[in-house]
Short mmCIF file of C-alpha atoms in Angstrom, two decimals:
data_model
loop_
_atom_site.label_atom_id
_atom_site.label_comp_id
_atom_site.label_asym_id
_atom_site.label_seq_id
_atom_site.Cartn_x
_atom_site.Cartn_y
_atom_site.Cartn_z
CA GLN O 7 89.64 224.49 -297.38
CA VAL O 8 88.66 221.60 -295.13
CA GLN O 9 87.01 222.73 -291.89
CA LEU O 10 85.48 220.87 -288.97
CA VAL O 11 83.63 223.20 -286.60
CA GLN O 12 82.34 221.77 -283.36
CA SER O 13 79.62 222.91 -281.00
CA GLY O 14 80.38 224.82 -277.84
CA ALA O 15 81.43 223.76 -274.37
CA GLU O 16 78.99 221.83 -272.20
CA VAL O 17 78.56 221.36 -268.46
CA LYS O 18 76.60 218.29 -267.43
CA LYS O 19 75.64 216.53 -264.22
CA PRO O 20 76.63 212.91 -263.57
CA GLY O 21 74.26 210.51 -265.26
CA ALA O 22 73.24 212.97 -267.96
CA SER O 23 73.90 212.75 -271.69
CA VAL O 24 75.74 215.13 -274.00
CA MET O 25 75.63 215.53 -277.76
CA VAL O 26 78.48 217.19 -279.62
CA SER O 27 78.11 218.27 -283.24
CA CYS O 28 80.78 218.62 -285.91
CA LYS O 29 79.86 220.66 -289.00
CA THR O 30 82.14 220.03 -291.95
CA SER O 31 82.91 221.96 -295.11
CA GLY O 32 85.44 222.02 -297.92
CA TYR O 33 85.21 218.36 -298.92
CA PRO O 34 82.62 215.67 -299.82
CA PHE O 35 81.22 214.75 -296.39
CA THR O 36 80.21 211.20 -297.34
CA ASP O 37 83.62 210.29 -298.79
CA TYR O 38 85.62 210.27 -295.56
CA PHE O 39 85.10 208.35 -292.34
CA MET O 40 84.72 210.47 -289.22
CA HIS O 41 86.28 209.54 -285.89
CA TRP O 42 85.88 210.89 -282.39
CA VAL O 43 88.88 211.22 -280.07
CA ARG O 44 88.89 212.57 -276.55
CA GLN O 45 91.52 214.02 -274.26
CA ALA O 46 91.08 214.38 -270.50
CA PRO O 47 92.70 217.50 -268.98
CA GLY O 48 96.47 217.16 -269.04
CA GLN O 49 96.20 213.62 -270.36
CA GLY O 50 96.73 211.71 -273.60
CA LEU O 51 94.46 210.92 -276.52
CA GLU O 52 91.78 208.22 -276.59
CA TRP O 53 89.97 206.98 -279.70
CA MET O 54 86.22 206.49 -279.21
CA GLY O 55 85.01 205.16 -282.54
CA TRP O 56 84.24 205.91 -286.15
CA LEU O 57 81.28 206.68 -288.35
CA ASN O 58 80.88 205.95 -292.03
CA PRO O 59 79.00 209.10 -293.15
CA ASN O 60 77.84 207.40 -296.33
CA SER O 61 76.15 204.37 -294.79
CA GLY O 62 75.75 205.53 -291.19
CA PHE O 63 77.56 202.38 -290.02
CA THR O 64 79.56 202.79 -286.85
CA LYS O 65 82.27 201.04 -284.87
CA TYR O 66 82.90 201.92 -281.24
CA ALA O 67 85.82 201.30 -278.93
CA GLN O 68 84.91 198.53 -276.53
CA ARG O 69 85.09 200.72 -273.44
CA PHE O 70 82.39 203.04 -274.84
CA GLN O 71 80.06 200.33 -276.14
CA GLY O 72 76.53 200.93 -274.90
CA ARG O 73 77.22 204.55 -273.94
CA VAL O 74 78.22 206.24 -277.20
CA THR O 75 76.19 206.85 -280.34
CA MET O 76 77.62 208.41 -283.51
CA THR O 77 75.24 209.69 -286.16
CA ARG O 78 75.20 212.08 -289.08
CA ASP O 79 72.97 214.36 -291.12
CA THR O 80 74.26 214.29 -294.68
CA SER O 81 71.98 217.17 -295.75
CA ILE O 82 74.01 219.55 -293.60
CA SER O 83 77.38 217.68 -293.65
CA THR O 84 77.35 217.30 -289.89
CA ALA O 85 78.39 214.48 -287.60
CA TYR O 86 77.21 213.96 -284.03
CA MET O 87 78.52 212.12 -281.00
CA GLU O 88 76.27 211.42 -278.04
CA LEU O 89 77.67 210.07 -274.79
CA SER O 90 75.29 208.92 -272.07
CA GLY O 91 75.65 207.97 -268.44
CA LEU O 92 78.22 210.69 -267.91
CA ARG O 93 80.71 210.34 -265.06
CA SER O 94 83.28 212.74 -263.70
CA ASP O 95 86.02 210.90 -265.58
CA ASP O 96 84.27 211.72 -268.86
CA THR O 97 85.39 215.32 -268.36
CA ALA O 98 87.51 215.90 -271.44
CA MET O 99 87.99 217.73 -274.71
CA TYR O 100 86.17 215.85 -277.44
CA TYR O 101 87.43 216.08 -281.03
CA CYS O 102 85.87 215.07 -284.29
CA VAL O 103 88.59 213.96 -286.66
CA ARG O 104 88.51 213.15 -290.35
CA ASP O 105 90.21 210.05 -291.69
CA LEU O 106 92.97 210.61 -294.24
CA VAL O 107 91.74 207.96 -296.65
CA THR O 108 88.73 208.26 -298.92
CA ILE O 109 85.90 205.69 -298.93
CA ALA O 110 87.64 203.37 -296.43
CA VAL O 111 88.76 203.57 -292.83
CA ALA O 112 92.49 203.79 -292.14
CA GLY O 113 92.61 205.31 -288.69
CA ILE O 114 94.91 208.15 -289.73
CA PHE O 115 93.62 211.47 -288.47
CA ASP O 116 94.39 214.35 -290.83
CA TYR O 117 91.87 217.09 -290.02
CA TRP O 118 90.72 217.86 -286.49
CA GLY O 119 87.88 219.95 -285.14
CA GLN O 120 88.73 222.63 -282.62
CA GLY O 121 87.47 220.48 -279.76
CA THR O 122 84.48 220.67 -277.43
CA LEU O 123 85.10 220.73 -273.71
CA VAL O 124 82.62 218.60 -271.80
CA THR O 125 82.70 219.06 -268.03
CA VAL O 126 80.86 216.60 -265.81
CA SER O 127 80.25 217.95 -262.34
CA SER O 128 77.56 217.82 -259.71
CA GLU L 23 94.42 196.31 -277.26
CA ILE L 24 97.84 197.33 -278.58
CA VAL L 25 99.67 199.37 -275.94
CA MET L 26 101.96 202.14 -277.13
CA THR L 27 104.83 203.46 -275.03
CA GLN L 28 107.02 206.50 -275.68
CA SER L 29 110.37 207.61 -274.38
CA PRO L 30 111.50 209.81 -272.92
CA ALA L 31 108.50 211.42 -271.22
CA THR L 32 110.18 214.82 -271.42
CA LEU L 33 113.11 216.05 -273.48
CA SER L 34 114.82 219.38 -272.86
CA VAL L 35 116.46 220.62 -276.03
CA SER L 36 118.11 223.76 -277.39
CA PRO L 37 116.97 225.26 -280.70
CA GLY L 38 118.99 223.90 -283.60
CA GLU L 39 119.62 220.53 -281.96
CA ARG L 40 118.73 217.21 -283.53
CA VAL L 41 116.03 215.34 -281.63
CA THR L 42 114.96 211.70 -281.78
CA LEU L 43 111.81 210.46 -280.06
CA SER L 44 111.05 206.78 -279.56
CA CYS L 45 107.83 204.82 -279.70
CA ARG L 46 107.25 201.14 -279.04
CA ALA L 47 104.22 198.93 -279.68
CA SER L 48 103.27 195.95 -277.51
CA GLN L 49 102.91 193.85 -280.68
CA SER L 50 103.74 194.35 -284.31
CA VAL L 51 101.81 197.09 -286.10
CA SER L 52 103.72 196.70 -289.36
CA SER L 53 104.15 200.26 -290.71
CA ASN L 54 100.73 201.41 -289.50
CA LEU L 55 102.13 204.13 -287.28
CA ALA L 56 101.47 207.86 -287.21
CA TRP L 57 102.99 210.79 -285.33
CA TYR L 58 101.16 213.92 -284.16
CA GLN L 59 102.28 217.23 -282.73
CA GLN L 60 100.16 219.05 -280.16
CA LYS L 61 100.75 222.56 -278.86
CA PRO L 62 98.99 223.96 -275.76
CA GLY L 63 95.37 224.83 -276.42
CA GLN L 64 95.41 223.34 -279.91
CA ALA L 65 94.22 220.15 -281.53
CA PRO L 66 96.88 217.65 -282.57
CA ARG L 67 98.38 217.92 -286.06
CA LEU L 68 99.30 214.95 -288.23
CA LEU L 69 103.02 214.87 -289.00
CA ILE L 70 103.83 211.37 -290.25
CA TYR L 71 101.85 208.30 -291.30
CA GLY L 72 102.86 204.95 -292.67
CA ALA L 73 105.80 205.25 -290.23
CA SER L 74 107.75 207.46 -292.63
CA THR L 75 105.45 209.45 -294.97
CA ARG L 76 105.22 213.13 -294.18
CA ALA L 77 101.71 214.56 -294.17
CA THR L 78 100.85 217.45 -296.48
CA GLY L 79 102.68 220.65 -295.58
CA ILE L 80 105.00 219.10 -292.99
CA PRO L 81 108.58 220.42 -293.22
CA ALA L 82 111.34 218.08 -294.33
CA ARG L 83 113.12 218.42 -290.96
CA PHE L 84 110.56 215.92 -289.62
CA SER L 85 111.26 212.30 -290.49
CA GLY L 86 109.96 208.98 -289.25
CA SER L 87 111.37 205.49 -289.34
CA GLY L 88 110.80 201.99 -288.05
CA SER L 89 108.48 199.05 -288.50
CA GLY L 90 107.04 196.24 -286.44
CA THR L 91 107.30 197.37 -282.83
CA GLU L 92 110.06 200.02 -282.79
CA PHE L 93 109.64 203.50 -284.27
CA SER L 94 111.29 206.88 -284.09
CA LEU L 95 110.56 210.47 -285.02
CA THR L 96 113.53 212.70 -285.78
CA ILE L 97 113.56 216.48 -285.98
CA SER L 98 116.81 217.35 -287.73
CA SER L 99 117.18 220.91 -286.40
CA LEU L 100 114.68 221.95 -283.78
CA GLN L 101 112.92 225.25 -284.45
CA SER L 102 111.18 227.41 -281.84
CA GLU L 103 107.77 226.37 -283.18
CA ASP L 104 108.59 222.67 -282.63
CA PHE L 105 108.37 222.83 -278.83
CA ALA L 106 105.28 220.73 -278.21
CA VAL L 107 104.02 217.30 -277.17
CA TYR L 108 104.46 214.49 -279.69
CA TYR L 109 102.23 211.43 -279.79
CA CYS L 110 102.64 208.21 -281.70
CA GLN L 111 99.54 206.24 -282.70
CA GLN L 112 99.07 202.81 -284.23
CA TYR L 113 96.25 202.06 -286.62
CA ASN L 114 96.98 198.41 -287.35
CA LYS L 115 94.04 197.53 -285.15
CA TRP L 116 91.70 199.81 -283.25
CA PRO L 117 93.65 203.05 -282.91
CA THR L 118 95.65 203.60 -279.76
CA PHE L 119 98.00 206.41 -278.81
CA GLY L 120 101.19 206.60 -276.82
CA PRO L 121 101.32 208.79 -273.70
CA GLY L 122 103.35 211.47 -275.47
CA THR L 123 106.81 213.03 -275.28
CA LYS L 124 107.04 216.67 -274.28
CA VAL L 125 109.82 218.58 -276.00
CA ASP L 126 110.64 221.73 -274.09
CA ILE L 127 113.27 224.42 -274.11
CA LYS L 128 116.56 223.70 -272.37
#
């Protein structure tokens, strides 16, 4: 079965960077685009960008441009999201999310990781 | 950016009732609209995409309708496991979500 397993919770100081990993199994990793979505405590959902695991090409939401980097290691079917210049308002649950559609990007999120809580505090 | 709004913010319902949630887009998104259910402490779950297509394994009591800027999600007979927050999301352009509707027990 399809599984997305994320790395554990992180506590970071303002200005630091964080990298979250998302190890996948149960499907061909390079066939489905991977997105990252975050959710601040008690708040709604915010799309951050997507990664084409086949080519490595990325597209980021404008508000994260220059601060976010999405990469992958196809040998271990794992995607990564690094966010730099952390601020207190980056405190959120970060999810990796698989796109529903094969080979292309649709923006429909069918499988979700369990989430990684990133806390930014001095 | 396409702004999504949802109404009402909270809905208090009794089990067995029929429930309709509304979602509006700031500009047309055609039928590129999805609905998600999120329970406390869990990741969201895809319910509907293409405005009206149920995702794999989603019970038939969930149905979606609409196109353009006005959409709705209907739960025909609310079950105890359906008490949750429901989000709509457009994917016509860069994905954006609505603020959610919380369905709680009356």
